[in-house]
Amino acid sequence: MPSVPIWGAVRVYHLCVIFFQIAMASNARPPPESPKQREESVSSDGKPYTIFISFCFNEEDRAENLKRSIDEAFGPGTCWICTDTIGRGQDIRHEIYLAIEKTPVFISAISQGYVDSKACQSEASLAKELDKVMIPILLDELEWPLKLSDGRMSALANIYAGKKYSSAFGTNKKELERQTKCVIDTIREALSIVYIEYHFGPKTEPCGTP
């Protein structure tokens, strides 16, 4: 049996190691995402959404207009809205609840249909339970506290008890522009609260306050 020079055997061994490493690299897969990474709601540019817009589906156009106004004021990708982010075949209710959990600000775009909707009430109830910064915006001129179509008090009346609402139902362009500005100012204040609490913790009373 012919002998193999030592240097030849070493060279063959090194080549085998190199080929093995190349094969492993070609089959490599990135590590699986953690549940937190998978669940985090992010916009198309990879940034987390800040605002969740809750609305009744028959008010989709007005909710989209509200989203556009907010994105113009604070940058694209600020708002999570189901019509833009939920794909075909996904569990709509699950995706909505997940998005509410991940966004610090919750906006109710309120029409009478919204007030009467059990699903919309559930979304607002979850936001309150999760202690989100909540902003009610009236798309219609409704009685406040909010009532159902049959005149009974809505669950939303308790959810938004003590909160001020903003209006976005101007009957002419000038009035609607004024209302939109007020809405944006309200949202800007809410975002400042979110920023302060994120970086410095919840606001507390000064020392010595009775």
Short mmCIF file of the C-alpha atoms (twelve columns), coordinates in Angstrom:
data_MODEL
# 
_entry.id   MODEL 
# 
loop_
_atom_site.group_PDB 
_atom_site.id 
_atom_site.type_symbol 
_atom_site.label_atom_id 
_atom_site.label_alt_id 
_atom_site.label_comp_id 
_atom_site.label_asym_id 
_atom_site.label_seq_id 
_atom_site.Cartn_x 
_atom_site.Cartn_y 
_atom_site.Cartn_z 
_atom_site.pdbx_PDB_model_num 
ATOM 1   C CA . MET A 1   0.000   0.000  0.000  1 
ATOM 2   C CA . PRO A 2   1.635   3.294  -1.066 1 
ATOM 3   C CA . SER A 3   2.420   5.768  1.675  1 
ATOM 4   C CA . VAL A 4   1.040   9.351  1.719  1 
ATOM 5   C CA . PRO A 5   3.452   12.136 2.588  1 
ATOM 6   C CA . ILE A 6   2.660   13.894 5.907  1 
ATOM 7   C CA . TRP A 7   2.422   17.303 4.255  1 
ATOM 8   C CA . GLY A 8   -0.117  15.876 1.766  1 
ATOM 9   C CA . ALA A 9   -2.287  14.441 4.529  1 
ATOM 10  C CA . VAL A 10  -2.281  17.794 6.381  1 
ATOM 11  C CA . ARG A 11  -3.227  19.653 3.214  1 
ATOM 12  C CA . VAL A 12  -6.114  17.251 2.544  1 
ATOM 13  C CA . TYR A 13  -7.301  17.704 6.140  1 
ATOM 14  C CA . HIS A 14  -7.277  21.521 5.812  1 
ATOM 15  C CA . LEU A 15  -9.214  21.335 2.546  1 
ATOM 16  C CA . CYS A 16  -11.834 19.117 4.193  1 
ATOM 17  C CA . VAL A 17  -12.243 21.609 7.041  1 
ATOM 18  C CA . ILE A 18  -12.661 24.509 4.584  1 
ATOM 19  C CA . PHE A 19  -15.269 22.624 2.510  1 
ATOM 20  C CA . PHE A 20  -17.142 21.680 5.692  1 
ATOM 21  C CA . GLN A 21  -17.221 25.322 6.852  1 
ATOM 22  C CA . ILE A 22  -18.474 26.500 3.437  1 
ATOM 23  C CA . ALA A 23  -21.229 23.880 3.495  1 
ATOM 24  C CA . MET A 24  -22.286 24.888 7.000  1 
ATOM 25  C CA . ALA A 25  -22.321 28.578 6.065  1 
ATOM 26  C CA . SER A 26  -24.509 27.981 3.016  1 
ATOM 27  C CA . ASN A 27  -27.062 26.164 5.194  1 
ATOM 28  C CA . ALA A 28  -26.933 28.653 8.046  1 
ATOM 29  C CA . ARG A 29  -30.163 30.229 9.212  1 
ATOM 30  C CA . PRO A 30  -30.584 33.378 11.319 1 
ATOM 31  C CA . PRO A 31  -31.538 32.724 14.933 1 
ATOM 32  C CA . PRO A 32  -35.299 32.621 15.503 1 
ATOM 33  C CA . GLU A 33  -36.902 35.840 16.627 1 
ATOM 34  C CA . SER A 34  -38.010 36.096 20.215 1 
ATOM 35  C CA . PRO A 35  -41.776 36.354 20.856 1 
ATOM 36  C CA . LYS A 36  -41.286 40.033 21.718 1 
ATOM 37  C CA . GLN A 37  -39.598 40.711 18.372 1 
ATOM 38  C CA . ARG A 38  -42.324 38.901 16.469 1 
ATOM 39  C CA . GLU A 39  -45.099 40.742 18.268 1 
ATOM 40  C CA . GLU A 40  -43.724 44.255 18.112 1 
ATOM 41  C CA . SER A 41  -45.810 46.449 15.816 1 
ATOM 42  C CA . VAL A 42  -43.515 48.275 13.446 1 
ATOM 43  C CA . SER A 43  -44.087 50.506 10.446 1 
ATOM 44  C CA . SER A 44  -42.674 49.882 6.993  1 
ATOM 45  C CA . ASP A 45  -39.463 51.715 7.923  1 
ATOM 46  C CA . GLY A 46  -38.946 49.461 10.941 1 
ATOM 47  C CA . LYS A 47  -39.975 51.983 13.590 1 
ATOM 48  C CA . PRO A 48  -42.592 51.066 16.207 1 
ATOM 49  C CA . TYR A 49  -46.004 52.595 15.680 1 
ATOM 50  C CA . THR A 50  -46.991 55.181 18.284 1 
ATOM 51  C CA . ILE A 51  -50.726 55.661 17.759 1 
ATOM 52  C CA . PHE A 52  -53.487 53.104 17.320 1 
ATOM 53  C CA . ILE A 53  -56.595 54.390 15.512 1 
ATOM 54  C CA . SER A 54  -59.784 52.576 16.464 1 
ATOM 55  C CA . PHE A 55  -62.788 53.122 14.191 1 
ATOM 56  C CA . CYS A 56  -66.015 51.592 12.957 1 
ATOM 57  C CA . PHE A 57  -65.521 49.967 9.545  1 
ATOM 58  C CA . ASN A 58  -68.229 52.033 7.861  1 
ATOM 59  C CA . GLU A 59  -66.127 55.117 8.724  1 
ATOM 60  C CA . GLU A 60  -62.988 53.851 6.976  1 
ATOM 61  C CA . ASP A 61  -62.629 56.905 4.725  1 
ATOM 62  C CA . ARG A 62  -62.797 59.394 7.592  1 
ATOM 63  C CA . ALA A 63  -60.427 57.289 9.693  1 
ATOM 64  C CA . GLU A 64  -57.964 57.244 6.792  1 
ATOM 65  C CA . ASN A 65  -58.249 61.050 6.493  1 
ATOM 66  C CA . LEU A 66  -57.496 61.350 10.205 1 
ATOM 67  C CA . LYS A 67  -54.473 59.074 9.803  1 
ATOM 68  C CA . ARG A 68  -53.156 61.170 6.914  1 
ATOM 69  C CA . SER A 69  -53.456 64.372 8.976  1 
ATOM 70  C CA . ILE A 70  -51.569 62.770 11.858 1 
ATOM 71  C CA . ASP A 71  -48.850 61.357 9.596  1 
ATOM 72  C CA . GLU A 72  -48.425 64.764 7.961  1 
ATOM 73  C CA . ALA A 73  -47.938 66.343 11.387 1 
ATOM 74  C CA . PHE A 74  -45.712 63.705 13.002 1 
ATOM 75  C CA . GLY A 75  -44.216 61.748 10.134 1 
ATOM 76  C CA . PRO A 76  -45.240 58.671 8.131  1 
ATOM 77  C CA . GLY A 77  -45.587 55.453 10.072 1 
ATOM 78  C CA . THR A 78  -46.892 57.154 13.225 1 
ATOM 79  C CA . CYS A 79  -50.302 55.464 13.145 1 
ATOM 80  C CA . TRP A 80  -51.347 51.835 13.179 1 
ATOM 81  C CA . ILE A 81  -54.629 51.339 11.345 1 
ATOM 82  C CA . CYS A 82  -55.999 47.943 10.423 1 
ATOM 83  C CA . THR A 83  -56.781 48.792 6.798  1 
ATOM 84  C CA . ASP A 84  -53.061 49.377 6.134  1 
ATOM 85  C CA . THR A 85  -51.426 46.692 8.234  1 
ATOM 86  C CA . ILE A 86  -53.549 43.524 8.325  1 
ATOM 87  C CA . GLY A 87  -53.052 41.155 5.407  1 
ATOM 88  C CA . ARG A 88  -55.422 38.628 3.903  1 
ATOM 89  C CA . GLY A 89  -55.767 35.482 5.984  1 
ATOM 90  C CA . GLN A 90  -54.631 37.064 9.255  1 
ATOM 91  C CA . ASP A 91  -56.730 36.908 12.411 1 
ATOM 92  C CA . ILE A 92  -58.084 40.471 12.472 1 
ATOM 93  C CA . ARG A 93  -59.141 40.540 16.129 1 
ATOM 94  C CA . HIS A 94  -55.837 39.064 17.294 1 
ATOM 95  C CA . GLU A 95  -53.786 41.539 15.239 1 
ATOM 96  C CA . ILE A 96  -55.861 44.472 16.521 1 
ATOM 97  C CA . TYR A 97  -55.494 43.485 20.159 1 
ATOM 98  C CA . LEU A 98  -51.773 42.891 19.666 1 
ATOM 99  C CA . ALA A 99  -51.367 46.351 18.112 1 
ATOM 100 C CA . ILE A 100 -53.267 48.008 20.978 1 
ATOM 101 C CA . GLU A 101 -50.906 46.327 23.411 1 
ATOM 102 C CA . LYS A 102 -47.830 47.624 21.576 1 
ATOM 103 C CA . THR A 103 -48.864 51.243 20.854 1 
ATOM 104 C CA . PRO A 104 -48.785 53.770 23.726 1 
ATOM 105 C CA . VAL A 105 -51.516 56.102 22.369 1 
ATOM 106 C CA . PHE A 106 -55.066 54.974 21.561 1 
ATOM 107 C CA . ILE A 107 -57.420 57.133 19.471 1 
ATOM 108 C CA . SER A 108 -61.130 56.431 19.217 1 
ATOM 109 C CA . ALA A 109 -62.515 57.883 15.974 1 
ATOM 110 C CA . ILE A 110 -66.088 58.072 17.246 1 
ATOM 111 C CA . SER A 111 -69.231 57.989 15.137 1 
ATOM 112 C CA . GLN A 112 -72.625 56.721 16.244 1 
ATOM 113 C CA . GLY A 113 -71.737 53.418 14.619 1 
ATOM 114 C CA . TYR A 114 -68.604 53.287 16.786 1 
ATOM 115 C CA . VAL A 115 -70.642 53.910 19.940 1 
ATOM 116 C CA . ASP A 116 -73.035 51.078 19.058 1 
ATOM 117 C CA . SER A 117 -70.291 48.624 18.050 1 
ATOM 118 C CA . LYS A 118 -69.423 45.919 20.582 1 
ATOM 119 C CA . ALA A 119 -66.067 45.378 18.864 1 
ATOM 120 C CA . CYS A 120 -65.129 49.063 19.150 1 
ATOM 121 C CA . GLN A 121 -66.190 49.099 22.789 1 
ATOM 122 C CA . SER A 122 -63.962 46.072 23.400 1 
ATOM 123 C CA . GLU A 123 -60.975 47.814 21.800 1 
ATOM 124 C CA . ALA A 124 -61.439 50.921 23.959 1 
ATOM 125 C CA . SER A 125 -61.948 48.767 27.051 1 
ATOM 126 C CA . LEU A 126 -58.689 46.925 26.386 1 
ATOM 127 C CA . ALA A 127 -56.828 50.213 25.902 1 
ATOM 128 C CA . LYS A 128 -58.136 51.472 29.239 1 
ATOM 129 C CA . GLU A 129 -57.225 48.192 30.942 1 
ATOM 130 C CA . LEU A 130 -53.683 48.489 29.539 1 
ATOM 131 C CA . ASP A 131 -53.468 52.106 30.753 1 
ATOM 132 C CA . LYS A 132 -52.926 53.637 27.323 1 
ATOM 133 C CA . VAL A 133 -53.042 57.381 26.700 1 
ATOM 134 C CA . MET A 134 -56.565 57.626 25.275 1 
ATOM 135 C CA . ILE A 135 -57.902 60.350 22.979 1 
ATOM 136 C CA . PRO A 136 -61.583 60.433 21.941 1 
ATOM 137 C CA . ILE A 137 -62.194 62.221 18.631 1 
ATOM 138 C CA . LEU A 138 -65.786 62.792 17.509 1 
ATOM 139 C CA . LEU A 139 -66.390 62.281 13.805 1 
ATOM 140 C CA . ASP A 140 -70.040 63.267 14.296 1 
ATOM 141 C CA . GLU A 141 -71.775 65.781 16.525 1 
ATOM 142 C CA . LEU A 142 -72.766 63.432 19.347 1 
ATOM 143 C CA . GLU A 143 -74.062 63.893 22.861 1 
ATOM 144 C CA . TRP A 144 -71.392 63.631 25.540 1 
ATOM 145 C CA . PRO A 145 -71.334 61.401 27.626 1 
ATOM 146 C CA . LEU A 146 -71.856 58.976 24.771 1 
ATOM 147 C CA . LYS A 147 -75.172 57.175 24.375 1 
ATOM 148 C CA . LEU A 148 -76.290 54.235 22.292 1 
ATOM 149 C CA . SER A 149 -78.781 54.715 19.473 1 
ATOM 150 C CA . ASP A 150 -81.583 53.551 21.759 1 
ATOM 151 C CA . GLY A 151 -80.764 56.254 24.312 1 
ATOM 152 C CA . ARG A 152 -79.056 54.045 26.887 1 
ATOM 153 C CA . MET A 153 -75.660 55.051 28.213 1 
ATOM 154 C CA . SER A 154 -72.779 53.483 26.294 1 
ATOM 155 C CA . ALA A 155 -69.936 51.588 27.932 1 
ATOM 156 C CA . LEU A 156 -67.719 54.210 26.298 1 
ATOM 157 C CA . ALA A 157 -69.229 56.801 28.633 1 
ATOM 158 C CA . ASN A 158 -67.528 55.057 31.561 1 
ATOM 159 C CA . ILE A 159 -64.324 54.400 29.646 1 
ATOM 160 C CA . TYR A 160 -63.960 58.083 28.751 1 
ATOM 161 C CA . ALA A 161 -65.457 59.502 31.957 1 
ATOM 162 C CA . GLY A 162 -63.687 62.727 32.915 1 
ATOM 163 C CA . LYS A 163 -61.865 63.027 29.594 1 
ATOM 164 C CA . LYS A 164 -62.225 65.855 27.111 1 
ATOM 165 C CA . TYR A 165 -62.968 65.052 23.501 1 
ATOM 166 C CA . SER A 166 -61.807 66.635 20.261 1 
ATOM 167 C CA . SER A 167 -64.058 67.201 17.246 1 
ATOM 168 C CA . ALA A 168 -63.404 66.467 13.586 1 
ATOM 169 C CA . PHE A 169 -66.753 66.977 11.890 1 
ATOM 170 C CA . GLY A 170 -66.544 70.553 10.608 1 
ATOM 171 C CA . THR A 171 -69.303 71.490 8.181  1 
ATOM 172 C CA . ASN A 172 -66.987 73.651 6.080  1 
ATOM 173 C CA . LYS A 173 -63.315 73.650 5.138  1 
ATOM 174 C CA . LYS A 174 -62.302 76.444 7.522  1 
ATOM 175 C CA . GLU A 175 -64.024 74.858 10.500 1 
ATOM 176 C CA . LEU A 176 -62.584 71.453 9.700  1 
ATOM 177 C CA . GLU A 177 -59.069 72.906 9.440  1 
ATOM 178 C CA . ARG A 178 -59.497 74.559 12.849 1 
ATOM 179 C CA . GLN A 179 -60.729 71.308 14.374 1 
ATOM 180 C CA . THR A 180 -57.893 69.338 12.785 1 
ATOM 181 C CA . LYS A 181 -55.368 71.746 14.306 1 
ATOM 182 C CA . CYS A 182 -56.955 71.217 17.730 1 
ATOM 183 C CA . VAL A 183 -56.798 67.451 17.230 1 
ATOM 184 C CA . ILE A 184 -53.106 67.622 16.313 1 
ATOM 185 C CA . ASP A 185 -52.385 69.814 19.363 1 
ATOM 186 C CA . THR A 186 -54.147 67.267 21.579 1 
ATOM 187 C CA . ILE A 187 -52.129 64.423 20.068 1 
ATOM 188 C CA . ARG A 188 -48.905 66.411 20.421 1 
ATOM 189 C CA . GLU A 189 -49.625 66.840 24.136 1 
ATOM 190 C CA . ALA A 190 -50.338 63.125 24.477 1 
ATOM 191 C CA . LEU A 191 -47.090 62.225 22.723 1 
ATOM 192 C CA . SER A 192 -45.160 64.522 25.049 1 
ATOM 193 C CA . ILE A 193 -46.654 62.641 28.007 1 
ATOM 194 C CA . VAL A 194 -45.626 59.327 26.454 1 
ATOM 195 C CA . TYR A 195 -42.100 60.644 25.837 1 
ATOM 196 C CA . ILE A 196 -41.694 61.957 29.401 1 
ATOM 197 C CA . GLU A 197 -43.014 58.763 31.004 1 
ATOM 198 C CA . TYR A 198 -40.862 56.585 28.721 1 
ATOM 199 C CA . HIS A 199 -37.674 58.445 29.595 1 
ATOM 200 C CA . PHE A 200 -38.325 59.648 33.151 1 
ATOM 201 C CA . GLY A 201 -41.138 57.478 34.521 1 
ATOM 202 C CA . PRO A 202 -44.717 58.480 35.403 1 
ATOM 203 C CA . LYS A 203 -45.264 62.028 36.591 1 
ATOM 204 C CA . THR A 204 -45.268 62.315 40.385 1 
ATOM 205 C CA . GLU A 205 -46.202 65.105 42.766 1 
ATOM 206 C CA . PRO A 206 -43.337 67.285 44.058 1 
ATOM 207 C CA . CYS A 207 -41.900 66.432 47.437 1 
ATOM 208 C CA . GLY A 208 -43.801 68.067 50.276 1 
ATOM 209 C CA . THR A 209 -47.129 68.266 48.439 1 
ATOM 210 C CA . PRO A 210 -49.897 67.303 50.847 1 
# 
